[in-house]
Short mmCIF file of C-alpha atoms and ligand atoms in Angstrom, two decimals:
data_model
loop_
_atom_site.label_atom_id
_atom_site.label_comp_id
_atom_site.label_asym_id
_atom_site.label_seq_id
_atom_site.Cartn_x
_atom_site.Cartn_y
_atom_site.Cartn_z
CA MET D 1 -43.96 -2.21 55.87
CA SER D 2 -40.34 -2.91 56.80
CA LYS D 3 -39.17 -3.61 60.35
CA ILE D 4 -37.48 -0.21 60.58
CA GLN D 5 -40.64 1.58 59.46
CA GLU D 6 -42.63 -0.28 62.08
CA ALA D 7 -40.10 0.64 64.76
CA ILE D 8 -39.47 4.31 64.01
CA PRO D 9 -41.33 6.90 61.93
CA VAL D 10 -39.35 7.15 58.68
CA GLN D 11 -42.09 8.29 56.31
CA GLY D 12 -41.82 11.92 55.30
CA ARG D 13 -38.26 12.17 56.54
CA GLY D 14 -35.30 12.59 54.22
CA ARG D 15 -31.55 12.28 54.04
CA GLU D 16 -31.14 15.34 56.31
CA ASN D 17 -32.73 13.26 59.09
CA LEU D 18 -30.31 10.35 58.71
CA LEU D 19 -28.33 10.93 61.90
CA GLU D 20 -31.48 11.45 63.95
CA LEU D 21 -33.01 8.26 62.49
CA LEU D 22 -29.85 6.29 63.27
CA LYS D 23 -29.96 7.53 66.88
CA GLU D 24 -33.64 6.55 67.14
CA ALA D 25 -32.90 3.12 65.67
CA GLN D 26 -30.02 2.59 68.08
CA ASN D 27 -32.20 3.58 71.03
CA ARG D 28 -34.81 1.11 69.82
CA PHE D 29 -32.55 -1.85 69.00
CA GLY D 30 -29.53 -1.16 71.24
CA TYR D 31 -27.25 -1.02 68.19
CA LEU D 32 -27.52 -0.70 64.41
CA PRO D 33 -27.85 -4.15 62.82
CA GLU D 34 -26.91 -4.49 59.14
CA GLU D 35 -30.56 -5.14 58.29
CA THR D 36 -31.54 -1.80 59.83
CA ILE D 37 -28.85 0.05 57.86
CA VAL D 38 -30.03 -1.52 54.61
CA GLU D 39 -33.72 -0.82 55.33
CA LEU D 40 -32.97 2.76 56.32
CA ALA D 41 -31.02 3.30 53.08
CA LYS D 42 -33.95 1.93 51.07
CA SER D 43 -36.50 4.03 52.97
CA LEU D 44 -34.50 7.22 52.44
CA ASP D 45 -33.46 6.24 48.90
CA ILE D 46 -29.77 6.78 49.58
CA PRO D 47 -26.79 4.41 49.16
CA VAL D 48 -26.24 1.81 51.87
CA GLY D 49 -22.59 2.91 51.99
CA GLU D 50 -23.62 6.41 52.98
CA VAL D 51 -25.77 5.15 55.85
CA TYR D 52 -23.02 2.77 56.94
CA GLY D 53 -20.48 5.60 56.76
CA VAL D 54 -22.52 7.76 59.13
CA ALA D 55 -23.30 4.80 61.41
CA THR D 56 -19.59 4.04 61.83
CA PHE D 57 -18.34 7.64 61.99
CA TYR D 58 -19.90 8.62 65.30
CA SER D 59 -18.62 6.89 68.41
CA PHE D 60 -22.08 7.10 69.98
CA LEU D 61 -23.47 4.83 67.28
CA SER D 62 -22.57 1.16 67.08
CA THR D 63 -23.00 -1.50 64.42
CA LYS D 64 -22.23 -4.22 66.98
CA PRO D 65 -24.37 -5.32 69.93
CA GLN D 66 -23.36 -3.48 73.10
CA GLY D 67 -23.29 -4.44 76.76
CA ARG D 68 -25.93 -3.22 79.19
CA ASN D 69 -23.53 -0.48 80.28
CA VAL D 70 -21.44 1.33 77.71
CA ILE D 71 -18.29 2.98 79.07
CA ARG D 72 -16.97 5.75 76.84
CA ILE D 73 -13.60 7.13 77.90
CA CYS D 74 -12.51 10.41 76.38
CA LYS D 75 -9.37 10.03 74.27
CA SER D 76 -8.98 13.69 73.26
CA LEU D 77 -5.87 15.69 74.09
CA PRO D 78 -6.89 17.49 77.33
CA CYS D 79 -7.93 14.17 78.89
CA PHE D 80 -4.88 12.45 77.45
CA LEU D 81 -2.64 15.06 79.10
CA LYS D 82 -4.41 14.35 82.41
CA ASN D 83 -3.60 10.63 82.20
CA SER D 84 -6.63 9.15 80.47
CA PRO D 85 -4.45 6.23 79.25
CA MET D 86 -4.00 5.29 82.91
CA ILE D 87 -7.78 5.34 83.36
CA VAL D 88 -8.23 3.12 80.30
CA LYS D 89 -5.67 0.66 81.67
CA SER D 90 -7.32 0.66 85.09
CA ILE D 91 -10.75 -0.10 83.60
CA GLU D 92 -9.29 -2.75 81.28
CA GLU D 93 -7.82 -4.51 84.32
CA LYS D 94 -11.05 -4.27 86.33
CA ILE D 95 -13.47 -5.57 83.68
CA GLY D 96 -11.06 -7.66 81.60
CA ILE D 97 -11.71 -6.21 78.15
CA LYS D 98 -10.05 -3.77 75.75
CA PRO D 99 -11.68 -0.82 73.94
CA GLY D 100 -14.08 -2.10 71.29
CA GLU D 101 -14.97 -5.20 73.30
CA THR D 102 -17.89 -6.35 75.46
CA THR D 103 -17.59 -8.49 78.58
CA PRO D 104 -18.74 -12.11 78.07
CA ASP D 105 -21.62 -11.55 80.53
CA GLY D 106 -22.80 -8.56 78.51
CA LYS D 107 -22.50 -6.23 81.49
CA PHE D 108 -20.03 -3.73 80.02
CA SER D 109 -18.80 -2.50 76.65
CA LEU D 110 -15.70 -0.32 76.56
CA GLN D 111 -15.12 2.39 73.98
CA LEU D 112 -12.87 5.36 73.43
CA THR D 113 -14.55 8.55 72.32
CA ASN D 114 -13.73 12.10 71.37
CA CYS D 115 -14.24 15.02 73.75
CA ILE D 116 -17.46 14.84 75.75
CA GLY D 117 -17.33 18.52 76.73
CA ALA D 118 -15.96 18.09 80.23
CA CYS D 119 -12.33 19.05 79.59
CA ASP D 120 -12.13 21.26 82.69
CA LYS D 121 -12.67 18.15 84.83
CA ALA D 122 -10.43 15.82 82.82
CA PRO D 123 -9.99 12.96 82.58
CA ALA D 124 -13.64 12.21 81.93
CA MET D 125 -15.84 9.36 80.77
CA MET D 126 -19.47 8.51 80.29
CA ILE D 127 -21.23 5.35 81.37
CA ASN D 128 -24.50 5.21 79.48
CA ASN D 129 -25.80 8.79 79.91
CA ASP D 130 -23.90 9.53 83.15
CA VAL D 131 -20.80 11.71 83.03
CA HIS D 132 -17.93 10.92 85.43
CA LEU D 133 -15.24 13.52 86.02
CA ASP D 134 -11.82 13.94 87.63
CA LEU D 135 -11.13 10.24 87.19
CA THR D 136 -8.29 8.54 89.00
CA PRO D 137 -7.38 4.85 89.12
CA GLY D 138 -8.51 5.05 92.77
CA ASN D 139 -12.10 6.10 92.08
CA ILE D 140 -12.78 3.76 89.15
CA SER D 141 -13.85 0.79 91.30
CA ARG D 142 -16.44 2.83 93.19
CA ILE D 143 -17.86 4.21 89.95
CA LEU D 144 -18.08 0.79 88.28
CA GLN D 145 -19.74 -0.77 91.34
CA ALA D 146 -22.76 1.46 90.77
CA TYR D 147 -23.33 -0.40 87.48
CA GLU D 148 -22.87 -3.95 88.78
S1 FES X 201 -10.96 16.38 76.11
FE1 FES X 201 -11.85 14.92 77.42
S2 FES X 201 -13.75 15.80 77.93
FE2 FES X 201 -12.90 17.22 76.55
#
Protein backbone atom coordinates (compact mmCIF):
# COMPACT_ATOMS: atom_id res chain seq x y z
CA MET A 1 0.00 0.00 0.00
CA SER A 2 1.38 3.42 -0.95
CA LYS A 3 1.99 6.22 1.55
CA ILE A 4 -0.97 8.21 0.22
CA GLN A 5 -3.30 5.21 0.56
CA GLU A 6 -2.16 4.73 4.14
CA ALA A 7 -2.75 8.41 4.90
CA ILE A 8 -6.10 9.02 3.23
CA PRO A 9 -8.84 6.69 1.95
CA VAL A 10 -8.35 6.61 -1.84
CA GLN A 11 -9.84 3.21 -2.63
CA GLY A 12 -13.21 3.37 -4.31
CA ARG A 13 -12.79 7.04 -5.16
CA GLY A 14 -12.34 8.29 -8.70
CA ARG A 15 -11.21 11.27 -10.71
CA GLU A 16 -14.30 13.25 -9.62
CA ASN A 17 -12.89 13.15 -6.08
CA LEU A 18 -9.50 14.56 -7.08
CA LEU A 19 -9.93 18.02 -5.54
CA GLU A 20 -11.30 16.58 -2.30
CA LEU A 21 -8.40 14.09 -2.12
CA LEU A 22 -5.87 16.86 -2.71
CA LYS A 23 -7.43 18.90 0.12
CA GLU A 24 -7.30 15.85 2.41
CA ALA A 25 -3.67 15.21 1.48
CA GLN A 26 -2.76 18.83 2.11
CA ASN A 27 -4.46 18.75 5.50
CA ARG A 28 -2.51 15.59 6.32
CA PHE A 29 0.93 16.63 5.05
CA GLY A 30 0.70 20.44 5.23
CA TYR A 31 1.34 20.70 1.49
CA LEU A 32 1.33 18.47 -1.59
CA PRO A 33 4.75 16.87 -2.09
CA GLU A 34 5.62 15.62 -5.58
CA GLU A 35 5.54 12.04 -4.29
CA THR A 36 1.94 12.52 -3.15
CA ILE A 37 0.90 13.93 -6.53
CA VAL A 38 2.47 10.98 -8.34
CA GLU A 39 0.92 8.40 -5.98
CA LEU A 40 -2.48 10.04 -6.24
CA ALA A 41 -2.29 9.98 -10.04
CA LYS A 42 -1.40 6.27 -9.95
CA SER A 43 -4.18 5.46 -7.47
CA LEU A 44 -6.79 7.27 -9.56
CA ASP A 45 -5.29 6.09 -12.85
CA ILE A 46 -5.07 9.59 -14.29
CA PRO A 47 -2.09 11.51 -15.72
CA VAL A 48 0.32 13.09 -13.22
CA GLY A 49 0.03 16.34 -15.21
CA GLU A 50 -3.69 16.48 -14.54
CA VAL A 51 -3.19 16.08 -10.79
CA TYR A 52 -0.38 18.64 -10.82
CA GLY A 53 -2.57 21.03 -12.83
CA VAL A 54 -5.33 20.91 -10.22
CA ALA A 55 -2.82 21.10 -7.34
CA THR A 56 -1.32 24.30 -8.75
CA PHE A 57 -4.56 25.91 -9.95
CA TYR A 58 -6.16 26.53 -6.57
CA SER A 59 -4.48 29.04 -4.30
CA PHE A 60 -5.59 27.06 -1.25
CA LEU A 61 -3.43 24.14 -2.35
CA SER A 62 0.35 24.27 -2.27
CA THR A 63 3.08 22.12 -3.75
CA LYS A 64 5.66 23.78 -1.48
CA PRO A 65 5.99 23.46 2.30
CA GLN A 66 4.13 26.26 4.07
CA GLY A 67 4.75 28.17 7.27
CA ARG A 68 2.76 27.45 10.43
CA ASN A 69 0.51 30.40 9.58
CA VAL A 70 -0.54 30.99 6.00
CA ILE A 71 -1.59 34.57 5.20
CA ARG A 72 -3.79 34.83 2.12
CA ILE A 73 -4.50 38.38 1.01
CA CYS A 74 -7.31 38.91 -1.46
CA LYS A 75 -6.06 40.32 -4.76
CA SER A 76 -9.45 40.59 -6.52
CA LEU A 77 -10.78 43.89 -7.81
CA PRO A 78 -13.05 45.04 -4.92
CA CYS A 79 -10.19 44.57 -2.44
CA PHE A 80 -7.73 46.10 -4.88
CA LEU A 81 -9.93 49.20 -5.15
CA LYS A 82 -9.93 49.42 -1.34
CA ASN A 83 -6.12 49.48 -1.21
CA SER A 84 -5.18 45.83 -0.81
CA PRO A 85 -1.76 46.58 -2.39
CA MET A 86 -1.08 48.82 0.62
CA ILE A 87 -1.99 45.93 2.93
CA VAL A 88 0.35 43.60 1.03
CA LYS A 89 3.16 46.13 1.34
CA SER A 90 2.50 46.61 5.05
CA ILE A 91 2.63 42.86 5.71
CA GLU A 92 5.73 42.46 3.54
CA GLU A 93 7.48 45.09 5.67
CA LYS A 94 6.36 43.53 8.96
CA ILE A 95 7.34 39.91 8.23
CA GLY A 96 10.09 40.51 5.67
CA ILE A 97 8.86 38.29 2.83
CA LYS A 98 7.07 38.70 -0.49
CA PRO A 99 4.01 36.76 -1.75
CA GLY A 100 4.98 33.16 -2.48
CA GLU A 101 7.61 33.09 0.26
CA THR A 102 7.89 31.69 3.79
CA THR A 103 9.75 33.34 6.65
CA PRO A 104 13.07 31.62 7.52
CA ASP A 105 11.67 30.63 10.95
CA GLY A 106 8.69 28.96 9.29
CA LYS A 107 6.22 31.14 11.17
CA PHE A 108 4.47 32.73 8.19
CA SER A 109 3.85 32.10 4.51
CA LEU A 110 2.41 34.92 2.42
CA GLN A 111 0.14 34.36 -0.57
CA LEU A 112 -2.21 36.34 -2.76
CA THR A 113 -5.57 34.76 -3.44
CA ASN A 114 -8.75 35.41 -5.34
CA CYS A 115 -11.92 36.67 -3.66
CA ILE A 116 -12.63 35.05 -0.30
CA GLY A 117 -16.26 36.19 -0.26
CA ALA A 118 -15.88 39.16 2.04
CA CYS A 119 -15.96 41.96 -0.54
CA ASP A 120 -18.35 44.10 1.52
CA LYS A 121 -15.64 44.39 4.18
CA ALA A 122 -12.70 44.85 1.81
CA PRO A 123 -9.80 44.70 1.94
CA ALA A 124 -9.81 41.22 3.41
CA MET A 125 -7.41 38.38 4.12
CA MET A 126 -7.33 34.99 5.76
CA ILE A 127 -4.74 33.70 8.17
CA ASN A 128 -5.15 29.94 8.30
CA ASN A 129 -8.94 29.57 8.63
CA ASP A 130 -9.55 33.00 10.22
CA VAL A 131 -10.99 35.80 8.11
CA HIS A 132 -9.82 39.38 8.80
CA LEU A 133 -11.81 42.27 7.40
CA ASP A 134 -11.62 46.05 6.91
CA LEU A 135 -7.84 45.88 6.91
CA THR A 136 -5.73 48.99 7.29
CA PRO A 137 -1.96 49.32 7.64
CA GLY A 138 -2.73 50.38 11.23
CA ASN A 139 -4.48 47.17 12.29
CA ILE A 140 -2.08 44.70 10.65
CA SER A 141 0.38 44.57 13.57
CA ARG A 142 -2.34 43.72 16.08
CA ILE A 143 -3.70 40.98 13.83
CA LEU A 144 -0.26 39.43 13.21
CA GLN A 145 0.61 39.50 16.92
CA ALA A 146 -2.16 36.98 17.57
CA TYR A 147 -0.18 34.48 15.47
CA GLU A 148 3.26 35.09 17.01
S1 LIG B 1 -12.75 40.85 -3.63
FE1 LIG B 1 -11.65 40.63 -1.80
S2 LIG B 1 -12.96 39.45 -0.57
FE2 LIG B 1 -14.03 39.60 -2.44
